[in-house]
Short mmCIF file of C-alpha atoms in Angstrom, two decimals:
data_model
loop_
_atom_site.label_atom_id
_atom_site.label_comp_id
_atom_site.label_asym_id
_atom_site.label_seq_id
_atom_site.Cartn_x
_atom_site.Cartn_y
_atom_site.Cartn_z
CA UNK A 1 0.36 12.19 55.52
CA UNK A 2 2.42 14.74 52.07
CA UNK A 3 3.36 17.23 54.47
CA UNK A 4 4.98 14.89 56.97
CA UNK A 5 6.95 13.09 53.80
CA UNK A 6 7.79 16.56 52.62
CA UNK A 7 9.06 17.18 56.16
CA UNK A 8 10.76 14.10 57.18
CA UNK A 9 12.84 13.77 53.47
CA UNK A 10 13.82 17.31 54.06
CA UNK A 11 14.77 15.63 57.69
CA UNK A 12 17.35 12.86 55.83
CA UNK A 13 19.02 15.51 53.62
CA UNK A 14 20.16 17.39 56.63
CA UNK A 15 20.97 14.25 58.07
CA UNK A 16 23.35 13.37 55.54
CA UNK A 17 24.51 17.04 55.52
CA UNK A 18 25.02 17.18 59.37
CA UNK A 19 26.78 13.68 59.88
CA UNK A 20 30.20 14.79 57.94
CA UNK A 21 30.08 18.60 60.24
CA UNK A 22 30.15 15.40 63.27
CA UNK A 23 32.86 13.90 62.27
CA UNK A 24 35.05 16.24 62.00
CA UNK A 25 34.10 17.73 65.01
CA UNK A 26 35.28 14.20 66.74
CA UNK A 27 31.69 13.47 68.18
CA UNK A 28 30.49 10.80 65.93
CA UNK A 29 33.41 7.62 65.35
CA UNK A 30 34.33 7.57 61.26
CA UNK A 31 32.00 4.05 61.32
CA UNK A 32 29.39 5.79 62.54
CA UNK A 33 29.09 8.39 60.50
CA UNK A 34 29.18 6.53 57.51
CA UNK A 35 26.99 3.97 58.44
CA UNK A 36 24.37 7.59 59.39
CA UNK A 37 25.09 8.60 56.12
CA UNK A 38 24.33 5.64 54.26
CA UNK A 39 21.35 5.74 56.63
CA UNK A 40 19.67 8.91 55.83
CA UNK A 41 20.63 8.42 52.39
CA UNK A 42 18.47 5.82 51.44
CA UNK A 43 15.26 7.79 53.99
CA UNK A 44 16.08 10.65 50.81
CA UNK A 45 15.47 8.02 48.44
CA UNK A 46 12.62 6.70 49.87
CA UNK A 47 10.78 9.46 51.04
CA UNK A 48 11.36 11.93 48.04
CA UNK A 49 10.02 9.43 45.65
CA UNK A 50 7.28 9.46 48.16
CA UNK A 51 7.01 13.31 48.11
CA UNK A 52 7.57 13.24 44.15
CA UNK A 53 4.57 11.05 43.30
CA UNK A 54 2.68 13.24 45.88
CA UNK A 55 3.53 15.82 43.93
CA UNK A 56 2.45 14.31 40.78
CA UNK A 57 -0.85 13.05 42.39
CA UNK A 58 -2.27 15.68 44.84
CA UNK A 59 -5.00 13.72 45.89
CA UNK A 60 -3.32 11.59 46.88
CA UNK A 61 -1.97 13.89 49.95
CA UNK B 1 20.76 13.65 -2.76
CA UNK B 2 18.79 16.63 -3.09
CA UNK B 3 15.94 14.08 -2.44
CA UNK B 4 18.28 12.48 0.09
CA UNK B 5 18.40 15.38 1.94
CA UNK B 6 14.76 16.84 1.95
CA UNK B 7 13.82 13.28 2.97
CA UNK B 8 15.98 13.29 6.13
CA UNK B 9 14.95 17.34 6.68
CA UNK B 10 11.25 16.10 6.23
CA UNK B 11 12.25 14.05 8.92
CA UNK B 12 13.54 16.05 11.18
CA UNK B 13 10.93 18.31 11.14
CA UNK B 14 8.48 16.14 12.25
CA UNK B 15 10.57 15.18 15.36
CA UNK B 16 10.90 18.68 16.54
CA UNK B 17 7.64 19.83 14.91
CA UNK B 18 5.81 19.79 18.71
CA UNK B 19 7.50 23.02 19.41
CA UNK B 20 7.49 24.47 16.01
CA UNK B 21 5.42 27.02 17.17
CA UNK B 22 6.63 29.88 18.90
CA UNK B 23 5.05 29.52 23.14
CA UNK B 24 2.13 30.53 24.10
CA UNK B 25 2.11 33.35 26.62
CA UNK B 26 -0.77 31.02 29.53
CA UNK B 27 2.42 28.28 28.62
CA UNK B 28 5.46 30.61 30.13
CA UNK B 29 6.80 29.63 33.33
CA UNK B 30 7.51 31.29 36.71
CA UNK B 31 11.21 32.11 37.90
CA UNK B 32 11.83 29.50 40.52
CA UNK B 33 10.93 26.72 37.64
CA UNK B 34 13.97 28.18 36.19
CA UNK B 35 15.93 28.14 38.95
CA UNK B 36 14.84 24.42 39.71
CA UNK B 37 16.13 23.16 36.54
CA UNK B 38 19.59 24.98 36.65
CA UNK B 39 20.13 23.63 40.22
CA UNK B 40 19.13 19.81 39.35
CA UNK B 41 21.15 19.79 35.87
CA UNK B 42 24.24 21.23 36.90
CA UNK B 43 26.01 18.58 39.53
CA UNK B 44 26.68 16.00 37.03
CA UNK B 45 29.34 13.64 36.93
CA UNK B 46 31.75 15.59 35.53
CA UNK B 47 31.18 17.66 38.12
CA UNK B 48 33.37 14.75 40.19
CA UNK B 49 36.49 14.92 37.26
CA UNK B 50 36.60 18.22 36.67
CA UNK B 51 37.20 20.03 40.13
CA UNK B 52 39.49 16.93 40.86
CA UNK B 53 41.47 18.84 37.90
CA UNK B 54 42.29 21.87 38.65
CA UNK B 55 44.26 20.44 41.63
CA UNK B 56 46.09 18.47 39.15
CA UNK B 57 46.43 21.21 37.19
CA UNK B 58 48.09 23.32 40.15
CA UNK B 59 45.76 25.81 40.36
CA UNK B 60 46.24 28.21 43.70
CA UNK B 61 43.85 28.20 46.31
CA UNK B 62 43.04 32.76 45.58
CA UNK B 63 43.47 31.80 41.32
CA UNK B 64 40.59 28.87 42.06
CA UNK B 65 38.43 30.64 43.86
CA UNK B 66 38.76 34.16 41.86
CA UNK B 67 38.14 32.09 39.38
CA UNK B 68 35.51 30.95 39.66
CA UNK B 69 33.58 33.71 41.02
CA UNK B 70 34.78 35.82 37.82
CA UNK B 71 33.91 32.81 35.92
CA UNK B 72 30.85 32.26 36.31
CA UNK B 73 29.65 35.57 37.26
CA UNK B 74 30.84 36.13 33.17
CA UNK B 75 28.58 32.60 32.54
CA UNK B 76 25.33 33.85 34.54
CA UNK B 77 25.59 37.17 32.22
CA UNK B 78 26.05 35.17 29.20
CA UNK B 79 23.09 32.77 29.93
CA UNK B 80 21.12 36.83 30.19
CA UNK B 81 22.47 38.83 27.55
CA UNK B 82 22.77 36.63 25.06
CA UNK B 83 20.55 33.89 25.60
CA UNK B 84 17.64 34.73 27.12
CA UNK B 85 16.66 38.07 25.30
CA UNK B 86 16.72 36.33 21.88
CA UNK B 87 15.03 33.18 23.24
CA UNK B 88 12.13 35.14 24.78
CA UNK B 89 11.63 37.65 21.04
CA UNK B 90 11.50 34.42 19.27
CA UNK B 91 9.93 31.94 21.87
CA UNK B 92 11.43 29.49 19.34
CA UNK B 93 13.96 26.46 20.18
CA UNK B 94 17.48 26.99 18.48
CA UNK B 95 16.66 23.91 16.07
CA UNK B 96 13.77 25.90 14.16
CA UNK B 97 15.47 29.51 14.60
CA UNK B 98 18.54 28.52 13.18
CA UNK B 99 16.24 26.91 10.21
CA UNK B 100 15.04 30.18 9.17
CA UNK B 101 18.44 31.58 9.06
CA UNK B 102 20.37 28.71 7.85
CA UNK B 103 18.14 26.52 5.58
CA UNK B 104 17.24 22.46 7.05
CA UNK B 105 20.74 21.06 5.44
CA UNK B 106 22.87 23.64 7.72
CA UNK B 107 19.91 22.64 10.83
CA UNK B 108 20.82 18.78 9.85
CA UNK B 109 25.00 19.21 9.93
CA UNK B 110 24.42 21.15 13.84
CA UNK B 111 21.88 18.34 14.96
CA UNK B 112 24.65 15.37 13.60
CA UNK B 113 27.79 16.79 14.99
CA UNK B 114 26.17 17.83 18.44
CA UNK B 115 24.33 14.12 18.54
CA UNK B 116 28.26 13.27 18.01
CA UNK B 117 29.48 15.38 20.65
CA UNK B 118 26.67 14.56 22.69
CA UNK B 119 27.89 10.63 23.06
CA UNK B 120 30.91 11.52 23.95
CA UNK B 121 30.38 13.07 26.72
CA UNK B 122 27.54 10.49 27.73
CA UNK B 123 30.87 7.99 27.39
CA UNK B 124 32.92 10.28 29.64
CA UNK B 125 29.70 9.92 32.52
CA UNK B 126 30.23 6.42 31.78
CA UNK B 127 33.19 6.10 32.75
CA UNK B 128 33.11 7.87 36.12
CA UNK B 129 30.73 5.83 36.85
CA UNK B 130 33.09 3.37 35.89
CA UNK B 131 35.52 3.50 38.41
CA UNK B 132 33.71 3.42 40.99
CA UNK B 133 32.69 -0.03 40.44
CA UNK B 134 36.28 -0.98 39.43
CA UNK B 135 36.84 0.94 42.71
CA UNK B 136 34.68 -2.51 44.23
CA UNK B 137 35.36 -4.93 42.02
CA UNK B 138 39.34 -4.32 42.81
CA UNK B 139 40.14 -3.46 39.11
CA UNK B 140 42.64 -0.18 38.22
CA UNK B 141 41.75 2.92 36.63
CA UNK B 142 43.42 3.93 33.74
CA UNK B 143 46.29 6.46 34.48
CA UNK B 144 46.44 10.24 33.38
CA UNK B 145 47.90 9.66 29.80
CA UNK B 146 46.07 6.74 28.86
CA UNK B 147 44.72 6.77 26.07
CA UNK B 148 43.07 3.38 24.99
CA UNK B 149 41.44 1.07 27.32
CA UNK B 150 44.21 -0.28 29.76
CA UNK B 151 42.99 -3.75 30.70
CA UNK B 152 39.69 -6.02 29.37
CA UNK B 153 38.53 -5.27 32.66
CA UNK B 154 37.87 -1.64 32.28
CA UNK B 155 36.80 -2.28 29.38
CA UNK B 156 34.52 -4.95 30.61
CA UNK B 157 33.04 -2.34 32.67
CA UNK B 158 32.45 0.18 30.09
CA UNK B 159 30.46 -1.56 28.29
CA UNK B 160 28.59 -3.67 31.04
CA UNK B 161 27.42 0.22 32.90
CA UNK B 162 27.11 1.88 29.00
CA UNK B 163 24.54 -1.79 28.38
CA UNK B 164 22.42 -1.33 31.02
CA UNK B 165 21.86 2.73 31.26
CA UNK B 166 21.07 2.18 27.33
CA UNK B 167 18.73 -0.54 28.57
CA UNK B 168 16.92 1.91 31.49
CA UNK B 169 16.64 4.78 29.28
CA UNK B 170 14.89 2.53 26.53
CA UNK B 171 12.62 0.92 28.62
CA UNK B 172 11.91 4.21 30.60
CA UNK B 173 13.64 7.54 29.96
CA UNK B 174 10.62 9.41 31.40
CA UNK B 175 10.88 7.09 35.47
CA UNK B 176 14.32 7.51 35.12
CA UNK B 177 14.25 11.49 34.24
CA UNK B 178 11.60 11.62 37.96
CA UNK B 179 14.35 9.29 39.39
CA UNK B 180 16.85 11.99 38.65
CA UNK B 181 15.63 14.83 40.13
CA UNK B 182 15.15 13.15 43.52
CA UNK B 183 18.96 11.86 43.32
CA UNK B 184 19.73 14.96 42.27
CA UNK B 185 19.52 17.43 45.29
CA UNK B 186 20.96 14.19 46.94
CA UNK B 187 23.97 14.19 44.49
CA UNK B 188 25.03 17.85 45.79
CA UNK B 189 25.12 17.53 49.64
CA UNK B 190 27.15 14.69 48.68
CA UNK B 191 29.70 16.86 48.11
CA UNK B 192 29.29 18.88 50.35
CA UNK B 193 29.79 15.86 53.17
CA UNK B 194 31.87 14.68 51.30
CA UNK B 195 34.41 17.46 51.23
CA UNK B 196 33.55 17.94 54.68
CA UNK B 197 33.94 14.23 56.06
CA UNK B 198 38.41 14.87 54.98
CA UNK B 199 38.72 18.01 56.33
CA UNK B 200 40.32 16.21 59.42
CA UNK B 201 42.02 14.15 57.63
CA UNK B 202 44.00 17.15 55.65
CA UNK B 203 44.78 18.29 58.65
CA UNK B 204 41.99 21.15 59.24
CA UNK B 205 41.78 22.12 62.84
CA UNK B 206 38.24 21.57 64.40
CA UNK B 207 38.26 25.31 64.74
CA UNK B 208 38.72 26.22 61.46
CA UNK B 209 41.17 28.38 62.41
CA UNK B 210 43.67 26.46 59.61
CA UNK B 211 41.43 26.08 57.10
CA UNK B 212 43.28 28.20 54.25
CA UNK B 213 46.10 27.61 55.26
CA UNK B 214 45.27 24.20 54.24
CA UNK B 215 43.82 24.73 51.19
CA UNK B 216 46.72 26.67 49.79
CA UNK B 217 49.16 24.23 51.36
CA UNK B 218 47.72 20.73 50.27
CA UNK B 219 44.89 20.81 48.13
CA UNK B 220 45.18 23.71 45.45
CA UNK B 221 49.48 24.64 46.04
CA UNK B 222 50.02 25.72 42.57
CA UNK B 223 51.87 22.73 42.19
CA UNK B 224 51.13 20.83 38.79
CA UNK B 225 50.37 17.16 39.10
CA UNK B 226 53.28 15.00 36.89
CA UNK B 227 52.42 15.55 33.04
CA UNK B 228 49.72 18.12 34.07
CA UNK B 229 49.89 21.37 32.86
CA UNK B 230 50.24 24.43 35.15
CA UNK B 231 46.85 25.88 35.56
CA UNK B 232 46.55 29.88 36.53
CA UNK B 233 43.46 32.37 37.37
CA UNK B 234 43.14 32.87 33.08
CA UNK B 235 42.43 29.74 32.89
CA UNK B 236 39.91 28.70 35.23
CA UNK B 237 38.45 32.36 34.29
CA UNK B 238 37.62 31.05 31.06
CA UNK B 239 36.62 27.54 32.06
CA UNK B 240 33.74 28.06 34.70
CA UNK B 241 32.43 30.76 31.40
CA UNK B 242 32.88 28.45 28.52
CA UNK B 243 31.93 24.87 30.06
CA UNK B 244 27.88 25.64 29.25
CA UNK B 245 29.14 27.70 26.24
CA UNK B 246 27.24 25.52 23.86
CA UNK B 247 24.39 26.29 25.99
CA UNK B 248 24.45 29.63 26.47
CA UNK B 249 26.97 31.52 24.13
CA UNK B 250 25.59 28.93 21.67
CA UNK B 251 21.71 29.65 22.43
CA UNK B 252 21.10 25.74 22.72
CA UNK B 253 19.26 27.17 25.89
CA UNK B 254 16.32 28.86 23.79
CA UNK B 255 14.53 25.44 24.17
CA UNK B 256 14.69 26.50 27.65
CA UNK B 257 14.15 30.33 27.64
CA UNK B 258 11.50 30.80 25.04
CA UNK B 259 9.29 29.99 27.90
CA UNK B 260 10.80 32.81 30.35
CA UNK B 261 8.03 35.20 30.61
CA UNK B 262 11.34 37.96 31.09
CA UNK B 263 14.54 38.56 29.37
CA UNK B 264 16.01 38.42 33.09
CA UNK B 265 14.99 34.72 34.09
CA UNK B 266 18.61 34.47 32.77
CA UNK B 267 19.74 35.09 35.88
CA UNK B 268 18.11 32.25 37.04
CA UNK B 269 21.17 29.89 35.89
CA UNK B 270 23.29 31.71 38.91
CA UNK B 271 20.90 28.86 40.63
CA UNK B 272 23.38 26.45 39.24
CA UNK B 273 26.37 27.59 38.38
CA UNK B 274 27.54 28.33 42.45
CA UNK B 275 26.06 25.25 43.33
CA UNK B 276 27.08 23.29 40.55
CA UNK B 277 30.01 24.63 39.01
CA UNK B 278 32.08 26.45 41.64
CA UNK B 279 30.87 24.39 45.55
CA UNK B 280 30.89 20.96 44.48
CA UNK B 281 34.01 21.61 41.51
CA UNK B 282 36.05 23.11 45.15
CA UNK B 283 34.93 19.88 46.87
CA UNK B 284 35.88 17.40 44.37
CA UNK B 285 38.90 19.31 44.43
CA UNK B 286 38.95 18.64 48.59
CA UNK B 287 38.20 15.15 47.71
CA UNK B 288 40.81 14.19 45.48
CA UNK B 289 43.93 15.98 47.82
CA UNK B 290 42.45 13.71 50.39
CA UNK B 291 43.41 10.77 47.99
CA UNK B 292 46.93 12.30 47.38
CA UNK B 293 45.77 13.00 43.86
CA UNK B 294 44.09 10.18 42.34
CA UNK B 295 42.26 10.99 39.68
CA UNK B 296 39.60 8.15 41.01
CA UNK B 297 36.36 9.57 41.44
CA UNK B 298 34.94 6.68 42.92
CA UNK B 299 37.68 6.26 45.37
CA UNK B 300 37.52 9.83 46.06
CA UNK B 301 33.78 9.35 47.52
CA UNK B 302 34.59 5.94 48.60
CA UNK B 303 37.03 7.33 50.96
CA UNK B 304 35.27 10.34 52.10
CA UNK B 305 31.62 8.46 52.49
CA UNK B 306 31.89 5.18 52.69
CA UNK B 307 29.17 3.35 50.15
CA UNK B 308 26.95 5.83 49.43
CA UNK B 309 30.14 8.02 48.01
CA UNK B 310 30.39 4.84 45.32
CA UNK B 311 26.35 5.23 44.82
CA UNK B 312 26.54 8.76 44.31
CA UNK B 313 29.22 8.73 41.56
CA UNK B 314 27.19 5.59 39.77
CA UNK B 315 24.13 7.33 40.08
CA UNK B 316 25.57 10.56 39.53
CA UNK B 317 26.67 9.31 35.61
CA UNK B 318 23.80 7.12 35.42
CA UNK B 319 20.82 10.13 35.52
CA UNK B 320 23.00 12.56 33.78
CA UNK B 321 24.05 9.73 30.97
CA UNK B 322 20.38 9.30 30.61
CA UNK B 323 19.14 12.59 29.01
CA UNK B 324 22.87 13.03 27.00
CA UNK B 325 21.29 9.90 25.42
CA UNK B 326 17.93 10.84 25.33
CA UNK B 327 19.39 13.88 23.07
CA UNK B 328 21.91 12.14 21.51
CA UNK B 329 19.07 9.84 20.43
CA UNK B 330 16.21 12.80 19.30
CA UNK B 331 19.34 14.72 16.90
CA UNK B 332 20.40 10.82 15.41
CA UNK B 333 16.71 10.24 14.87
CA UNK B 334 17.15 13.12 12.17
CA UNK B 335 18.97 10.79 9.89
CA UNK B 336 17.41 7.49 10.30
CA UNK B 337 13.82 8.15 9.40
CA UNK B 338 10.91 5.70 10.73
CA UNK B 339 13.68 3.79 13.17
CA UNK B 340 11.52 3.72 16.42
CA UNK B 341 12.45 5.70 19.66
CA UNK B 342 14.09 2.32 21.30
CA UNK B 343 16.05 1.61 18.19
CA UNK B 344 17.93 4.87 18.11
CA UNK B 345 19.07 4.75 22.24
CA UNK B 346 20.13 1.72 21.35
CA UNK B 347 22.14 3.13 18.10
CA UNK B 348 23.22 6.42 19.80
CA UNK B 349 23.56 3.81 23.65
CA UNK B 350 26.42 1.56 21.65
CA UNK B 351 28.43 4.26 20.65
CA UNK B 352 28.43 5.47 24.15
CA UNK B 353 29.30 2.73 25.52
CA UNK B 354 32.25 1.56 22.98
CA UNK B 355 33.53 5.80 23.17
CA UNK B 356 33.75 5.38 27.07
CA UNK B 357 35.84 2.08 26.97
CA UNK B 358 38.59 4.88 25.79
CA UNK B 359 39.73 6.70 29.25
CA UNK B 360 41.31 10.19 26.95
CA UNK B 361 37.42 11.26 26.89
CA UNK B 362 37.69 11.27 31.09
CA UNK B 363 40.89 11.69 31.51
CA UNK B 364 41.09 14.71 28.74
CA UNK B 365 37.53 15.75 29.79
CA UNK B 366 38.23 19.72 30.52
CA UNK B 367 40.02 19.96 26.86
CA UNK B 368 37.11 17.91 25.61
CA UNK B 369 34.66 20.50 27.48
CA UNK B 370 36.66 23.00 25.48
CA UNK B 371 36.69 21.51 21.88
CA UNK B 372 33.02 20.84 22.54
CA UNK B 373 31.82 24.17 23.23
CA UNK B 374 34.44 25.31 20.35
CA UNK B 375 32.84 23.46 17.79
CA UNK B 376 28.97 24.33 18.54
CA UNK B 377 29.90 28.02 18.97
CA UNK B 378 30.05 29.71 15.85
CA UNK B 379 26.51 28.68 15.53
CA UNK B 380 25.71 30.16 18.12
CA UNK B 381 27.44 34.03 16.97
CA UNK B 382 25.80 33.61 13.37
CA UNK B 383 22.32 33.47 15.03
CA UNK B 384 23.17 36.52 17.28
CA UNK B 385 24.40 38.39 13.96
CA UNK B 386 21.71 37.79 12.43
CA UNK B 387 19.08 38.49 14.95
CA UNK B 388 21.07 42.18 16.10
CA UNK B 389 23.13 43.36 13.66
CA UNK B 390 21.75 42.42 10.62
CA UNK B 391 18.47 44.90 11.51
CA UNK B 392 20.82 48.06 12.72
CA UNK B 393 23.34 47.03 9.26
CA UNK B 394 19.99 46.84 7.58
CA UNK B 395 20.65 43.49 6.03
CA UNK B 396 18.34 40.85 5.40
CA UNK B 397 17.17 38.32 7.48
CA UNK B 398 15.86 34.87 7.37
CA UNK B 399 17.27 34.78 3.13
CA UNK B 400 17.64 30.45 3.33
CA UNK B 401 13.70 30.85 4.53
CA UNK B 402 12.69 33.23 2.17
CA UNK B 403 14.63 32.00 -0.64
CA UNK B 404 14.06 28.35 0.35
CA UNK B 405 18.01 27.41 0.69
CA UNK B 406 18.53 24.08 1.87
CA UNK B 407 22.01 25.22 2.40
CA UNK B 408 22.59 28.57 3.49
CA UNK B 409 26.87 28.16 2.58
CA UNK B 410 27.68 31.49 3.63
CA UNK B 411 26.99 29.78 7.35
CA UNK B 412 28.74 26.80 6.31
CA UNK B 413 31.49 28.48 5.36
CA UNK B 414 31.66 30.51 8.57
CA UNK B 415 31.16 27.68 11.00
CA UNK B 416 33.82 25.72 9.74
CA UNK B 417 35.73 28.50 9.19
CA UNK B 418 35.61 29.94 12.44
CA UNK B 419 36.97 26.58 13.77
CA UNK B 420 39.44 25.97 11.14
CA UNK B 421 40.91 29.89 12.34
CA UNK B 422 40.67 29.08 16.33
CA UNK B 423 42.58 26.15 16.05
CA UNK B 424 45.18 27.64 13.92
CA UNK B 425 45.48 31.05 16.40
CA UNK B 426 48.76 30.27 18.08
CA UNK B 427 46.76 30.37 21.96
CA UNK B 428 45.61 28.14 24.55
CA UNK B 429 42.76 26.31 23.39
CA UNK B 430 40.87 27.57 26.49
CA UNK B 431 41.28 31.15 25.12
CA UNK B 432 40.65 30.51 21.34
CA UNK B 433 36.61 30.21 22.03
CA UNK B 434 36.30 34.00 22.56
CA UNK B 435 38.20 35.77 19.32
CA UNK B 436 36.21 33.10 17.54
CA UNK B 437 33.25 34.28 18.40
CA UNK B 438 33.69 37.99 16.73
CA UNK B 439 35.38 35.89 14.11
CA UNK B 440 32.45 34.04 13.56
CA UNK B 441 29.85 36.95 13.88
CA UNK B 442 32.06 39.64 12.39
CA UNK B 443 32.63 37.17 8.95
CA UNK B 444 29.14 36.41 8.92
CA UNK B 445 27.57 39.99 8.91
CA UNK B 446 30.58 40.82 6.78
CA UNK B 447 29.90 38.32 3.37
CA UNK B 448 25.90 39.44 3.51
CA UNK B 449 27.04 42.69 3.83
CA UNK B 450 29.62 42.22 0.80
CA UNK B 451 26.52 40.14 -1.01
CA UNK B 452 24.81 42.56 -1.41
CA UNK B 453 21.80 41.94 0.45
CA UNK B 454 21.07 44.65 1.19
CA UNK B 455 17.83 45.70 0.17
CA UNK B 456 15.39 48.95 0.88
CA UNK B 457 13.09 47.73 3.71
CA UNK B 458 14.15 44.31 3.79
CA UNK B 459 16.66 45.18 6.54
CA UNK B 460 14.32 46.49 9.08
CA UNK B 461 13.76 43.48 12.24
CA UNK B 462 11.08 40.49 10.89
CA UNK B 463 8.53 41.19 13.88
CA UNK B 464 8.89 38.71 16.75
CA UNK B 465 6.22 35.90 17.04
CA UNK B 466 6.51 36.53 20.75
CA UNK B 467 7.53 39.58 22.16
CA UNK B 468 8.43 39.82 25.46
CA UNK B 469 6.35 39.43 28.16
CA UNK B 470 6.40 41.32 31.24
#
């Protein structure tokens, strides 16, 4: 579970970096890029907080 | 008076009691920890302002890149060759080492100065966050030359944010610190995302063929905004070097490096400097160019990445003002013996919120950073001289501790005198600190030598508590 949360949180941060690149390349329109960035950001906060909690209490993992 | 000072210094000693003893070998930390610490600490709300100001000051693209590269290398070298070696040899915080050198009275004065400077810095961070909230509420950001609050709305936002940040610092400093660990990498990503997102708006082609052309004509085009001084290579280089002057040359990061296994861990500061003080500054420069060079961090981030940008500016201010408020409170606690933590944080937060209302602190942030470093730098020079130069010249070390002085008046005179001389030097504010460091180190060494404190045997270096491990 801990590994999954870690991978998912890193993925969400990668999406935060990837969507502006897609917008710059014209693959995504502006509103979709901004919405995707917001969702990926929220996912990062949720997943990274969970990951941090696992690291603090390893027994949970 | 003497009794009052003794009361204050004794209260201050109790505060720092937990780190009075040199760090034990089993408490030393790995290099990876230092890399992580530096990476997390140097992407703050102020990065939205600093990088943007380089654009407004008419820096050219070439000067910016070269200046940031060399300046940040010099900053890393300052941590590595000035701060880390003393920290590793003594295994003490600057607080306790300065106490041996300057006496508890000077250390108290240093703490008060530090607290005041921290409050202004936290105030600037609150003001940066206020630009994001102001954007949502339709309240204008003060003009670039504003000193006093521009509107009642601005004051209300700053006070409300200051109150909220202070309340959260009181209620859960540790929880917020953990939250900051989550926020920090995301804020860095938002800087990069924001810069990438506005590239097309600035006219960069998808194959990046005209990237340098756009950078040098539409972003860092060498034209200063109205009322802003023109900056060149040396301004950028010097700023990047002294931006954390109090931490490296000023030695306050001894608190960190006393846990390092080797002095070479100073090189890990590069993990903070190059992402935070180079890439993030470049990104905020790109973002400000895309909003018509308006110094409005909230607008810059919102235009670039939408609501996530507003969140980034707000959270960057919040998470970086929080530890700054904590440090200010800790420093202030020395002069408010027996006050509980919440009361001290409330005092620091109230002062910080009031200061945040004055836009001059965030609109003159670059100058403030220079003054902040200049004020604390002489103490670093004094400690450097006492640690390295005194033994070489056979001058007695740690006179304040050995003789029980409350004040080492030579340190106080050199500290105040150096600031006075620096302010009178007919050079730009950004360049004053460097001659100032040599003046402080030279004056302090000369004063000790002239005082005739070269005693046979006394000049030999005192064995250090924690000689370099590894």
